[in-house]
Amino acid sequence: MTRVQRPRFVVVSDHADTFPALLTDLDRRFGRDYEVTGLRSTDAEDGLQRLADDGCVLALLIVDERVTTPPAPVLFGCGRRLHPQAKRILLVRRGNWSARHPVVAAMALGQVDYHLYSPWVPLERLLYPAISDFLAAWDVTREADVVPVRIVGARQAARSHDIRDKLSRASIPYWFHDADSETGRRLLGEIGRDGSVLPVLVLYTGVVLDDPIDAELIATLGMKTRPSASSCDVAVIGAGPAGLAAAVYASSEGLDTMILEPEIPGGQAGTSSMIRNYLGFQRGISGEELASRAVEQAWLFGTDFVLSQGATGVRRQGSRRIVRTSDGTEVAARAVVVATGMTWRRLGVPRLEALVGSGVFYGAAGAEAQAVTGQDVVVVGGGNSAGQAAVHLARHARSVTMVVRSGGLGVTMSEYLATVIGATPNIAVIVHSEVVDVHGAAGLASLTVVDRRSGRRRDLPATALFLLIGAEPHTAWLPGSVARDERGFGLTGRDLLRDGSGAPGWPLHRPPMLLESSLPGVFAAGDVRHRSVKRVAAAAGEGATAIQLVHEYLADQPLS
C-alpha cells in the first residue's frame, strides 16, 4: 500500500537557541497531522528541491530572520518557486519595533506572508493560535478532501462561474467538474442526467439541483429566502461591511433587526482576497472570512437574514417605513438603514459584455483563481481592489497584466500594495491604456489595448479578464423622495442642506441627522452614501453610527 505523505512544515535556522525548541514545540501540537522538518540554511535550497522532487506538500516555510547563507528573502523566493502554495513565515526576535525592521519591508514587498515572534511562549497564546491561522489560510488554497457540493457544468459558462462565485463567497467548499471531462460525465451518469441542462449541483444530502435559480440554491443550503415576519424595528438593506455592522449593533442592542441581501453577504469587500489594513488584523484577513465572521456574529445576536431578496422600494406610512422586497413582500420597519453599496462600472465594449462569465469577470472573482493556473490573465483598474486581485491571481496565473488608465498605480492605490505589485515578477503594468476590444468565441482568447496618448493598439493573449474600474451605487430602487446626487449616491445630513439653511422638502422642524436621508427614519451607510470614505473600516463605522442615530430617531417616535 502506498503511504500517503502528510503535509509538511519546514523550519530553517542555524541557531541552537531556536532550532530544536521550535521543532519540538511544533511537533508536539501538529506532529500527528504534519511532518515537521528542520533544515540548516546552507542545506535549505537543496532540501526544498528534494521535497518538491518527492512530491511533498509544503504547508509552512518558517525561516529565522538571522540566517545569512543564503538570507531569508532568497530562501523564501526558492520556496515560492518550488512550493507556490506554501505560506512563508519570517521568525523575528521580539523587542525590535523599528519602522526599519526587515519584516516591515518584507511584508510590503510580498516576500513573506506572515511573521512569528521568538520567543513564542506561552505556547497556547502565541505559537499555536498563530500556526493554526497560517494553516487555515494555506488550506483555503487547496482543493478540499471532502465537499458538501459537487458541480458539473461548462467551465466558461456564465452560470457556472456565478454559482462557483456565490459558493466561494459563502465559504462553502465545492468540486467543479467540466461536463466534457471523464469525471463530469461519470457523475452525470450516476445521477441520471444527460448533460442537456447545466450546471448540475449534487449536494452531500443526495439532493440534485438542475441549473437552480439563486433562491433555490440558497434555500437548499439552509438559508432563508423570504421574510418570516411582516414587521421589525430596523430593516437593513444590504449585507456588506456597513450593513453587517449595522445589524450587529442593532440586534446586540435589543432592536428587532432584519437584513435583506439580494446575493451573498460581504458586498465588494467580500471579494477581496486580502484586506491588510483593517484595524486589529495584523496578519490581514480575506474579505470572505471577514464577511463570514460578521454574518455569524449578527446571527448570534438575533439578526434575521433574508437572502436572494433585495429591496425594490421604500415609502412612508405614518411612523413606519414600508420596505418592498423583490418578491413583492412588504415589511414595516420603524427605521431603515440603506447599505446597498456599489456595483462595478461596466466597460461598455459590446463583444466584451457577451463574454461576461465566460472568461470576462466584473470584480475580483476569487473563485476563478485556481481556474487560471498557468494561464495569462488581465486585470483592468488601478485601485486597491484591482491591486489585490492582481496579487492574488499572480499566485496561480503564469502572468498578470494590469491595464491602468492613469500614469501609474500611486494615484489611486495604497503605497504598500503598489510596492507588492512592483516586486511581483509575473505582474506587468501598462499605463495610460484601456481595453477596447476582446476576441474569442466560446471564451476569451485575447484582447486589444490602446494607448490613450499615442493611439497605438496591441493585442494581448488572455484567457481571463477581471474588470475593477470603479463603481456605481445601488440606488436605482430608491423613490424620488430619497434625494441623490448627480451620480446616484444618497445624500445625507448636511449634504441635504441648501446654503446651510434647510433641506428642500424636509418635513421636520429639526435638521437631518448625520447619516439620515431626505426621508426621515431612513439612514444611509457605507459606499452607497455621498462623500463616503470608500474603506471597509469606514463603512463598518458608519453602520455602527447609523444605529446610534436610529436610537435617537426612535426615541421621538410612537411605539405603535
Coordinates of C-alpha atoms in Angstrom, one line a residue:
M1 CA 0.0 0.0 0.0
T2 CA 1.3 3.4 -0.9
R3 CA 1.9 5.6 2.1
V4 CA 0.2 9.0 1.8
Q5 CA 2.6 11.8 2.6
R6 CA 1.4 14.2 5.2
P7 CA 1.8 17.9 4.5
R8 CA 5.0 19.4 5.9
F9 CA 6.4 22.2 7.9
V10 CA 10.0 23.3 7.2
V11 CA 11.9 25.3 9.7
V12 CA 15.2 26.9 8.6
S13 CA 17.5 28.2 11.3
D14 CA 21.2 28.0 12.3
H15 CA 20.8 29.0 15.9
A16 CA 20.9 26.5 18.8
D17 CA 18.6 28.5 20.9
T18 CA 15.8 28.3 18.3
F19 CA 16.1 25.3 16.1
P20 CA 15.4 22.3 18.3
A21 CA 13.0 24.1 20.6
L22 CA 10.7 25.3 17.8
L23 CA 10.8 21.9 16.1
T24 CA 9.8 20.2 19.4
D25 CA 7.0 22.6 20.1
L26 CA 5.6 22.4 16.6
D27 CA 5.7 18.6 16.6
R28 CA 4.1 18.3 20.0
R29 CA 0.9 20.0 18.7
F30 CA 0.9 19.4 15.0
G31 CA 3.0 16.3 14.5
R32 CA 0.1 13.9 14.2
D33 CA -1.1 15.6 11.0
Y34 CA 2.0 17.2 9.6
E35 CA 5.7 16.3 9.1
V36 CA 7.9 18.8 10.9
T37 CA 11.4 19.1 9.3
G38 CA 14.3 21.3 10.2
L39 CA 17.0 22.5 7.7
R40 CA 20.2 24.4 8.2
S41 CA 20.3 27.5 5.9
T42 CA 23.2 26.1 3.8
D43 CA 21.1 23.0 3.0
A44 CA 17.8 24.7 2.7
E45 CA 17.6 25.3 -1.1
D46 CA 18.7 21.7 -1.8
G47 CA 16.3 20.4 0.8
L48 CA 13.3 22.4 -0.7
Q49 CA 14.2 21.0 -4.1
R50 CA 14.3 17.4 -2.8
L51 CA 10.9 17.9 -1.2
A52 CA 9.5 19.2 -4.5
D53 CA 11.0 16.3 -6.4
D54 CA 9.5 13.8 -4.0
G55 CA 6.0 15.4 -4.4
C56 CA 5.8 16.6 -0.8
V57 CA 3.1 19.1 0.0
L58 CA 4.7 22.1 1.9
A59 CA 2.3 23.9 4.1
L60 CA 4.5 26.3 6.0
L61 CA 8.1 27.5 5.4
I62 CA 9.4 29.2 8.6
V63 CA 12.7 31.0 8.2
D64 CA 14.7 32.6 11.0
E65 CA 15.5 36.2 10.2
R66 CA 19.1 35.7 11.4
V67 CA 20.1 33.2 8.7
T68 CA 22.6 34.7 6.2
T69 CA 23.8 31.9 3.9
P70 CA 21.6 32.4 2.0
P71 CA 19.5 35.2 3.6
A72 CA 15.8 34.7 4.3
P73 CA 14.5 36.6 1.1
V74 CA 16.4 34.2 -1.1
L75 CA 15.0 31.1 0.7
F76 CA 11.5 32.5 0.5
G77 CA 12.0 33.1 -3.2
C78 CA 13.1 29.5 -3.6
G79 CA 10.2 28.3 -1.6
R80 CA 7.7 30.3 -3.6
R81 CA 9.1 28.9 -6.9
L82 CA 9.2 25.2 -5.8
H83 CA 6.1 25.3 -3.5
P84 CA 3.9 28.1 -4.6
Q85 CA 1.0 27.4 -2.2
A86 CA 3.2 27.3 0.9
K87 CA 2.8 30.1 3.4
R88 CA 6.1 31.9 4.1
I89 CA 6.7 32.9 7.7
L90 CA 9.6 35.0 9.0
L91 CA 10.7 34.2 12.6
V92 CA 11.6 37.6 14.2
R93 CA 13.2 38.4 17.5
R94 CA 10.8 40.2 19.8
G95 CA 11.7 43.7 21.0
N96 CA 12.6 45.5 17.8
W97 CA 9.7 47.8 16.9
S98 CA 11.7 49.9 14.5
A99 CA 9.9 51.0 11.3
R100 CA 13.0 49.8 9.5
H101 CA 12.7 46.3 10.8
P102 CA 13.2 43.9 7.9
V103 CA 9.8 42.3 8.3
V104 CA 8.1 45.6 7.5
A105 CA 9.8 45.8 4.2
A106 CA 9.4 42.1 3.5
M107 CA 5.7 42.2 4.1
A108 CA 5.3 45.3 1.9
L109 CA 7.3 43.7 -0.9
G110 CA 5.3 40.5 -0.7
Q111 CA 8.4 38.5 0.2
V112 CA 6.7 36.9 3.3
D113 CA 3.1 36.1 4.2
Y114 CA 3.3 36.3 8.0
H115 CA 5.7 36.8 10.8
L116 CA 6.1 34.8 14.1
Y117 CA 7.8 36.0 17.2
S118 CA 10.7 34.4 19.1
P119 CA 10.4 33.7 21.9
W120 CA 7.0 32.2 21.1
V121 CA 5.8 31.4 24.7
P122 CA 3.2 31.0 26.2
L123 CA 2.6 28.3 23.5
E124 CA -1.2 28.3 23.8
R125 CA -1.4 32.0 23.5
L126 CA 1.2 32.9 20.9
L127 CA 2.6 29.9 18.9
Y128 CA -0.3 27.6 18.4
P129 CA -3.0 30.1 17.6
A130 CA -0.7 31.8 15.0
I131 CA 0.2 28.5 13.4
S132 CA -3.4 27.5 13.2
D133 CA -4.2 30.8 11.5
F134 CA -1.4 30.2 9.0
L135 CA -2.7 26.7 8.3
A136 CA -6.3 27.9 7.8
A137 CA -5.1 30.4 5.2
W138 CA -3.0 27.8 3.5
D139 CA -5.9 25.3 3.4
V140 CA -8.1 27.7 1.5
T141 CA -5.7 27.5 -1.4
R142 CA -6.1 23.7 -1.6
E143 CA -8.9 21.6 -3.1
A144 CA -10.9 20.2 -0.2
D145 CA -10.7 16.5 0.5
V146 CA -14.5 16.4 1.2
V147 CA -17.1 18.9 0.0
P148 CA -20.8 19.4 0.5
V149 CA -21.4 20.4 -3.1
R150 CA -20.2 18.9 -6.4
I151 CA -20.9 20.8 -9.6
V152 CA -20.9 19.7 -13.2
G153 CA -21.0 22.4 -15.9
A154 CA -19.3 24.1 -18.8
R155 CA -16.3 25.7 -17.2
Q156 CA -16.5 29.0 -19.1
A157 CA -20.3 29.3 -19.0
A158 CA -21.6 32.4 -17.2
R159 CA -23.9 30.5 -14.8
S160 CA -21.1 28.0 -13.9
H161 CA -19.0 31.0 -12.9
D162 CA -21.8 32.7 -11.0
I163 CA -22.5 29.6 -8.9
R164 CA -18.9 29.0 -8.1
D165 CA -18.5 32.6 -7.1
K166 CA -21.5 32.5 -4.8
L167 CA -20.4 29.3 -3.1
S168 CA -16.9 30.7 -2.6
R169 CA -18.2 33.9 -1.1
A170 CA -20.5 31.9 1.2
S171 CA -17.4 29.8 2.3
I172 CA -18.9 26.6 1.0
P173 CA -16.3 24.2 -0.4
Y174 CA -17.1 22.5 -3.7
W175 CA -15.7 20.5 -6.5
F176 CA -16.2 21.6 -10.1
H177 CA -16.1 19.1 -13.0
D178 CA -16.3 20.2 -16.6
A179 CA -19.2 18.5 -18.3
D180 CA -16.8 17.2 -21.0
S181 CA -14.4 15.6 -18.6
E182 CA -14.4 11.9 -17.7
T183 CA -15.2 12.8 -14.1
G184 CA -18.0 15.1 -15.1
R185 CA -19.6 12.5 -17.4
R186 CA -19.3 9.8 -14.8
L187 CA -21.0 12.0 -12.2
L188 CA -23.8 12.9 -14.6
G189 CA -24.4 9.2 -15.3
E190 CA -24.5 8.4 -11.6
I191 CA -27.3 10.9 -11.0
G192 CA -29.2 10.0 -14.2
R193 CA -28.6 13.3 -16.1
D194 CA -27.6 13.5 -19.8
G195 CA -25.9 17.0 -19.6
S196 CA -28.6 18.8 -21.6
V197 CA -29.3 21.0 -18.6
L198 CA -26.2 22.6 -17.0
P199 CA -24.9 23.3 -14.4
V200 CA -26.0 20.4 -12.2
L201 CA -25.3 20.5 -8.4
V202 CA -25.1 17.4 -6.3
L203 CA -25.3 18.0 -2.6
Y204 CA -24.0 15.8 0.1
T205 CA -27.6 15.0 1.2
G206 CA -28.3 13.4 -2.2
V207 CA -30.3 16.4 -3.5
V208 CA -29.7 17.2 -7.1
L209 CA -30.3 20.7 -8.5
D210 CA -30.6 21.3 -12.2
D211 CA -29.5 24.8 -13.1
P212 CA -31.0 26.3 -9.9
I213 CA -32.0 29.9 -9.6
D214 CA -30.3 31.7 -6.7
A215 CA -33.3 31.4 -4.3
E216 CA -33.5 27.7 -4.9
L217 CA -29.7 27.2 -4.3
I218 CA -29.7 29.4 -1.2
A219 CA -32.8 27.7 0.3
T220 CA -31.4 24.3 -0.3
L221 CA -28.2 25.3 1.6
G222 CA -30.4 26.1 4.5
M223 CA -30.6 29.9 4.3
K224 CA -33.9 32.0 4.4
T225 CA -35.1 33.5 1.2
R226 CA -38.4 35.1 2.4
P227 CA -39.1 37.3 5.4
S228 CA -40.7 35.4 8.2
A229 CA -42.2 38.5 9.8
S230 CA -44.1 41.4 8.4
S231 CA -42.5 44.0 10.7
C232 CA -39.3 44.8 12.6
D233 CA -37.6 47.6 14.4
V234 CA -34.8 48.1 11.9
A235 CA -34.6 46.9 8.3
V236 CA -31.1 46.8 7.0
I237 CA -30.9 46.8 3.2
G238 CA -27.6 45.2 2.1
A239 CA -25.1 42.9 3.8
G240 CA -21.7 44.5 3.0
P241 CA -19.5 45.8 5.8
A242 CA -21.8 48.7 6.6
G243 CA -25.0 46.6 6.6
L244 CA -23.4 43.8 8.7
A245 CA -22.0 46.3 11.2
A246 CA -25.5 47.9 11.5
A247 CA -27.1 44.5 12.0
V248 CA -24.6 43.5 14.7
Y249 CA -25.1 46.7 16.7
A250 CA -28.8 46.9 16.2
S251 CA -29.5 43.3 17.2
S252 CA -27.0 43.4 20.1
E253 CA -28.7 46.5 21.5
G254 CA -32.1 44.9 21.6
L255 CA -33.6 46.0 18.3
D256 CA -35.6 43.5 16.2
T257 CA -33.4 43.5 13.1
M258 CA -34.0 42.1 9.6
I259 CA -31.3 42.3 6.9
L260 CA -32.2 42.0 3.2
E261 CA -29.5 41.0 0.8
P262 CA -30.1 40.1 -2.9
E263 CA -27.0 37.9 -3.2
I264 CA -24.4 36.7 -0.8
P265 CA -23.3 38.8 2.3
G266 CA -20.0 40.6 2.0
G267 CA -20.5 43.2 -0.7
Q268 CA -17.5 44.3 -2.7
A269 CA -15.3 43.7 0.3
G270 CA -16.3 40.1 0.3
T271 CA -14.5 39.6 -3.0
S272 CA -11.1 40.9 -1.7
S273 CA -8.5 38.2 -1.4
M274 CA -6.7 40.0 1.4
I275 CA -7.5 43.2 3.5
R276 CA -4.3 44.1 5.3
N277 CA -5.2 47.5 6.7
Y278 CA -8.4 46.5 8.7
L279 CA -7.9 47.5 12.3
G280 CA -6.9 44.7 14.6
F281 CA -6.0 42.1 12.0
Q282 CA -2.2 42.4 11.9
R283 CA -1.9 39.5 9.6
G284 CA -4.7 40.6 7.3
I285 CA -8.0 38.9 6.6
S286 CA -9.8 37.9 3.5
G287 CA -13.0 39.7 2.6
E288 CA -14.7 36.3 2.5
E289 CA -13.7 35.5 6.1
L290 CA -14.5 39.0 7.4
A291 CA -18.0 38.7 6.0
S292 CA -18.4 35.2 7.3
R293 CA -17.5 36.2 10.8
A294 CA -19.7 39.2 10.8
V295 CA -22.7 37.2 9.5
E296 CA -22.3 34.7 12.3
Q297 CA -21.9 37.4 14.8
A298 CA -25.0 39.2 13.7
W299 CA -27.0 35.9 13.6
L300 CA -25.9 35.0 17.2
F301 CA -27.3 38.4 18.3
G302 CA -30.6 37.6 16.7
T303 CA -30.5 39.3 13.3
D304 CA -33.0 37.8 10.8
F305 CA -31.1 37.2 7.5
V306 CA -33.1 37.1 4.3
L307 CA -31.0 36.3 1.2
S308 CA -31.8 36.5 -2.5
Q309 CA -34.2 39.3 -1.7
G310 CA -33.3 42.9 -2.4
A311 CA -35.4 46.0 -1.8
T312 CA -37.4 47.4 -4.6
G313 CA -38.8 50.4 -2.8
V314 CA -39.4 52.2 0.5
R315 CA -42.2 54.6 1.4
R316 CA -43.5 56.4 4.4
Q317 CA -46.7 55.1 6.2
G318 CA -47.3 57.1 9.4
S319 CA -44.5 56.3 11.8
R320 CA -43.5 53.2 9.8
R321 CA -41.3 52.8 6.8
I322 CA -42.6 50.2 4.4
V323 CA -39.9 48.2 2.5
R324 CA -41.0 46.3 -0.5
T325 CA -38.8 43.3 -1.5
S326 CA -38.1 41.8 -4.9
D327 CA -40.8 39.1 -4.5
G328 CA -43.5 41.6 -3.6
T329 CA -43.4 41.1 0.2
E330 CA -43.8 44.2 2.3
V331 CA -42.0 44.7 5.7
A332 CA -43.0 47.5 8.0
A333 CA -39.9 48.9 9.9
R334 CA -39.6 51.6 12.4
A335 CA -36.4 52.7 10.8
V336 CA -34.4 51.7 7.7
V337 CA -30.6 51.6 7.1
V338 CA -29.7 51.6 3.4
A339 CA -26.3 49.9 2.9
T340 CA -26.6 48.6 -0.6
G341 CA -23.1 49.6 -1.6
M342 CA -22.0 49.8 -5.2
T343 CA -21.6 47.7 -8.3
W344 CA -18.7 47.6 -10.7
R345 CA -18.9 50.1 -13.6
R346 CA -19.3 48.4 -17.0
L347 CA -16.7 48.9 -19.6
G348 CA -19.2 49.3 -22.4
V349 CA -17.5 47.1 -25.0
P350 CA -20.2 45.1 -26.7
R351 CA -18.2 41.9 -27.5
L352 CA -16.7 42.0 -24.0
E353 CA -20.2 42.1 -22.4
A354 CA -21.1 39.0 -24.4
L355 CA -18.3 37.1 -22.7
V356 CA -19.1 38.1 -19.1
G357 CA -18.9 34.9 -17.1
S358 CA -17.0 33.2 -20.0
G359 CA -13.6 34.5 -19.3
V360 CA -14.6 38.1 -18.5
F361 CA -15.5 38.9 -14.9
Y362 CA -16.5 42.1 -13.1
G363 CA -14.9 42.1 -9.7
A364 CA -12.1 40.0 -8.1
A365 CA -13.9 36.6 -8.5
G366 CA -11.8 34.7 -6.1
A367 CA -13.5 31.5 -7.3
E368 CA -11.6 31.8 -10.5
A369 CA -8.0 31.9 -9.1
Q370 CA -7.4 28.2 -9.3
A371 CA -9.0 28.0 -12.7
V372 CA -6.4 30.4 -14.2
T373 CA -3.4 28.3 -13.1
G374 CA -0.7 28.6 -15.7
Q375 CA -2.6 31.0 -17.9
D376 CA -2.3 34.6 -18.9
V377 CA -4.8 37.0 -17.3
V378 CA -5.5 40.7 -17.4
V379 CA -6.8 43.0 -14.6
V380 CA -8.3 46.4 -15.6
G381 CA -8.2 49.0 -12.9
G382 CA -5.7 50.9 -10.7
G383 CA -7.4 51.0 -7.3
N384 CA -6.9 48.8 -4.2
S385 CA -9.4 46.2 -5.3
A386 CA -7.6 45.8 -8.7
G387 CA -4.3 45.6 -7.0
Q388 CA -5.5 42.9 -4.5
A389 CA -6.9 40.9 -7.4
A390 CA -3.7 41.1 -9.3
V391 CA -1.5 39.9 -6.4
H392 CA -4.0 37.1 -5.6
L393 CA -4.2 35.9 -9.2
A394 CA -0.4 36.1 -9.7
R395 CA 0.0 33.2 -7.2
H396 CA -1.7 31.0 -9.7
A397 CA -1.5 32.5 -13.2
R398 CA 1.5 32.4 -15.5
S399 CA 1.3 36.2 -16.0
V400 CA -0.9 39.0 -14.8
T401 CA -1.1 42.3 -16.8
M402 CA -2.7 45.3 -15.2
V403 CA -4.2 47.9 -17.6
V404 CA -4.4 51.3 -16.0
R405 CA -5.9 54.5 -17.5
S406 CA -3.7 56.8 -15.4
G407 CA 0.1 57.2 -15.4
G408 CA 0.8 54.8 -12.6
L409 CA -0.5 52.9 -9.5
G410 CA 0.4 55.5 -6.9
V411 CA -2.5 57.8 -7.8
T412 CA -5.4 55.6 -6.5
M413 CA -3.7 52.7 -4.8
S414 CA -2.3 52.2 -1.3
E415 CA 1.5 52.5 -1.3
Y416 CA 2.1 49.1 0.3
L417 CA 0.0 47.4 -2.4
A418 CA 1.7 49.2 -5.2
T419 CA 5.1 48.1 -3.7
V420 CA 4.0 44.5 -3.6
I421 CA 2.9 44.7 -7.3
G422 CA 6.2 46.2 -8.3
A423 CA 8.1 43.4 -6.6
T424 CA 6.0 40.5 -8.1
P425 CA 7.8 39.3 -11.1
N426 CA 4.8 37.9 -13.1
I427 CA 2.8 41.1 -12.8
A428 CA 3.2 43.7 -15.5
V429 CA 1.6 47.2 -15.5
I430 CA 0.5 49.0 -18.7
V431 CA -0.3 52.7 -18.0
H432 CA -2.2 55.3 -20.0
S433 CA -4.1 52.4 -21.6
E434 CA -7.6 50.9 -21.8
V435 CA -9.2 47.8 -23.3
V436 CA -11.2 48.5 -26.4
D437 CA -12.0 45.0 -27.8
V438 CA -11.9 41.3 -26.9
H439 CA -11.6 38.2 -29.1
G440 CA -12.9 34.7 -28.7
A441 CA -15.9 32.6 -29.4
A442 CA -16.6 30.1 -26.7
G443 CA -14.4 32.0 -24.3
L444 CA -11.8 34.8 -24.1
A445 CA -8.7 34.3 -26.2
S446 CA -7.1 37.7 -26.4
L447 CA -7.9 41.4 -26.0
T448 CA -7.0 44.7 -27.7
V449 CA -5.4 47.5 -25.6
V450 CA -5.0 51.1 -26.9
D451 CA -2.5 53.6 -25.6
R452 CA -4.6 56.7 -24.8
R453 CA -1.7 59.1 -25.7
S454 CA -0.4 57.7 -29.0
G455 CA -3.5 55.7 -30.1
R456 CA -1.3 52.7 -30.7
R457 CA -3.1 49.4 -30.4
R458 CA -1.8 46.0 -29.5
D459 CA -3.2 42.6 -28.7
L460 CA -2.6 40.7 -25.5
P461 CA -3.2 36.9 -25.0
A462 CA -5.6 36.4 -22.2
T463 CA -7.9 33.6 -21.1
A464 CA -9.4 35.7 -18.3
L465 CA -10.1 39.4 -17.9
F466 CA -11.0 40.9 -14.5
L467 CA -12.6 44.4 -14.5
L468 CA -12.4 46.6 -11.4
I469 CA -12.8 50.1 -12.8
G470 CA -14.8 52.0 -10.3
A471 CA -18.4 51.5 -9.2
E472 CA -21.9 52.9 -9.3
P473 CA -24.2 53.0 -6.3
H474 CA -27.1 50.6 -5.9
T475 CA -29.8 53.3 -5.5
A476 CA -32.0 52.9 -8.6
W477 CA -34.6 51.2 -6.4
L478 CA -35.0 54.3 -4.2
P479 CA -38.0 56.5 -4.7
G480 CA -37.8 60.2 -5.7
S481 CA -38.4 61.2 -2.1
V482 CA -34.9 60.0 -1.2
A483 CA -32.5 62.6 -2.6
R484 CA -29.4 61.5 -4.5
D485 CA -26.5 63.3 -6.1
E486 CA -25.8 63.5 -9.8
R487 CA -24.0 60.1 -9.7
G488 CA -26.8 58.4 -7.7
F489 CA -25.2 58.4 -4.3
G490 CA -27.6 59.0 -1.4
L491 CA -27.5 62.5 0.2
T492 CA -27.5 62.6 4.0
G493 CA -27.1 65.0 6.8
R494 CA -25.6 68.3 6.0
D495 CA -25.4 67.4 2.3
L496 CA -29.2 67.8 2.2
L497 CA -29.0 71.4 3.3
R498 CA -29.2 74.2 0.8
D499 CA -26.8 77.0 1.6
G500 CA -26.7 75.7 5.1
S501 CA -30.2 76.9 5.8
G502 CA -32.5 74.0 5.2
A503 CA -33.2 70.8 3.2
P504 CA -35.8 71.2 0.4
G505 CA -38.9 69.2 1.2
W506 CA -37.6 68.2 4.7
P507 CA -40.8 67.7 6.8
L508 CA -39.5 68.1 10.3
H509 CA -38.5 71.1 12.4
R510 CA -35.2 69.5 13.4
P511 CA -32.4 69.2 10.7
P512 CA -31.5 65.8 9.2
M513 CA -29.2 63.8 11.4
L514 CA -25.6 62.9 10.3
L515 CA -26.5 59.8 8.2
E516 CA -30.2 60.5 7.7
S517 CA -31.6 60.7 4.2
S518 CA -34.2 63.1 2.9
L519 CA -36.9 60.6 4.1
P520 CA -36.8 60.8 8.0
G521 CA -36.1 57.5 9.6
V522 CA -34.2 56.2 6.5
F523 CA -30.4 56.3 7.0
A524 CA -27.6 55.5 4.6
A525 CA -24.2 54.0 5.5
G526 CA -21.2 52.9 3.6
D527 CA -20.3 53.2 -0.1
V528 CA -23.8 54.0 -1.2
R529 CA -23.6 57.4 0.6
H530 CA -22.5 60.6 -1.0
R531 CA -18.9 61.5 0.2
S532 CA -18.3 58.2 1.9
V533 CA -14.7 57.3 2.5
K534 CA -14.8 54.0 0.5
R535 CA -12.9 52.0 3.0
V536 CA -14.0 48.8 4.8
A537 CA -13.4 50.1 8.2
A538 CA -15.2 53.4 7.4
A539 CA -18.2 51.5 6.1
A540 CA -18.3 49.4 9.3
G541 CA -18.0 52.5 11.4
E542 CA -20.9 54.2 9.5
G543 CA -23.0 51.1 10.0
A544 CA -22.4 51.3 13.8
T545 CA -23.0 55.1 13.8
A546 CA -26.3 54.7 11.9
I547 CA -27.7 52.5 14.7
Q548 CA -26.8 55.2 17.3
L549 CA -28.8 57.6 15.2
V550 CA -31.6 55.1 14.8
H551 CA -31.9 55.0 18.6
E552 CA -32.1 58.8 18.7
Y553 CA -34.7 58.8 16.0
L554 CA -36.9 56.1 17.6
A555 CA -36.8 57.9 21.0
D556 CA -39.0 60.6 19.4
Q557 CA -41.4 58.1 17.7
P558 CA -44.5 56.4 19.0
L559 CA -44.2 52.7 19.6
S560 CA -47.3 51.7 17.5

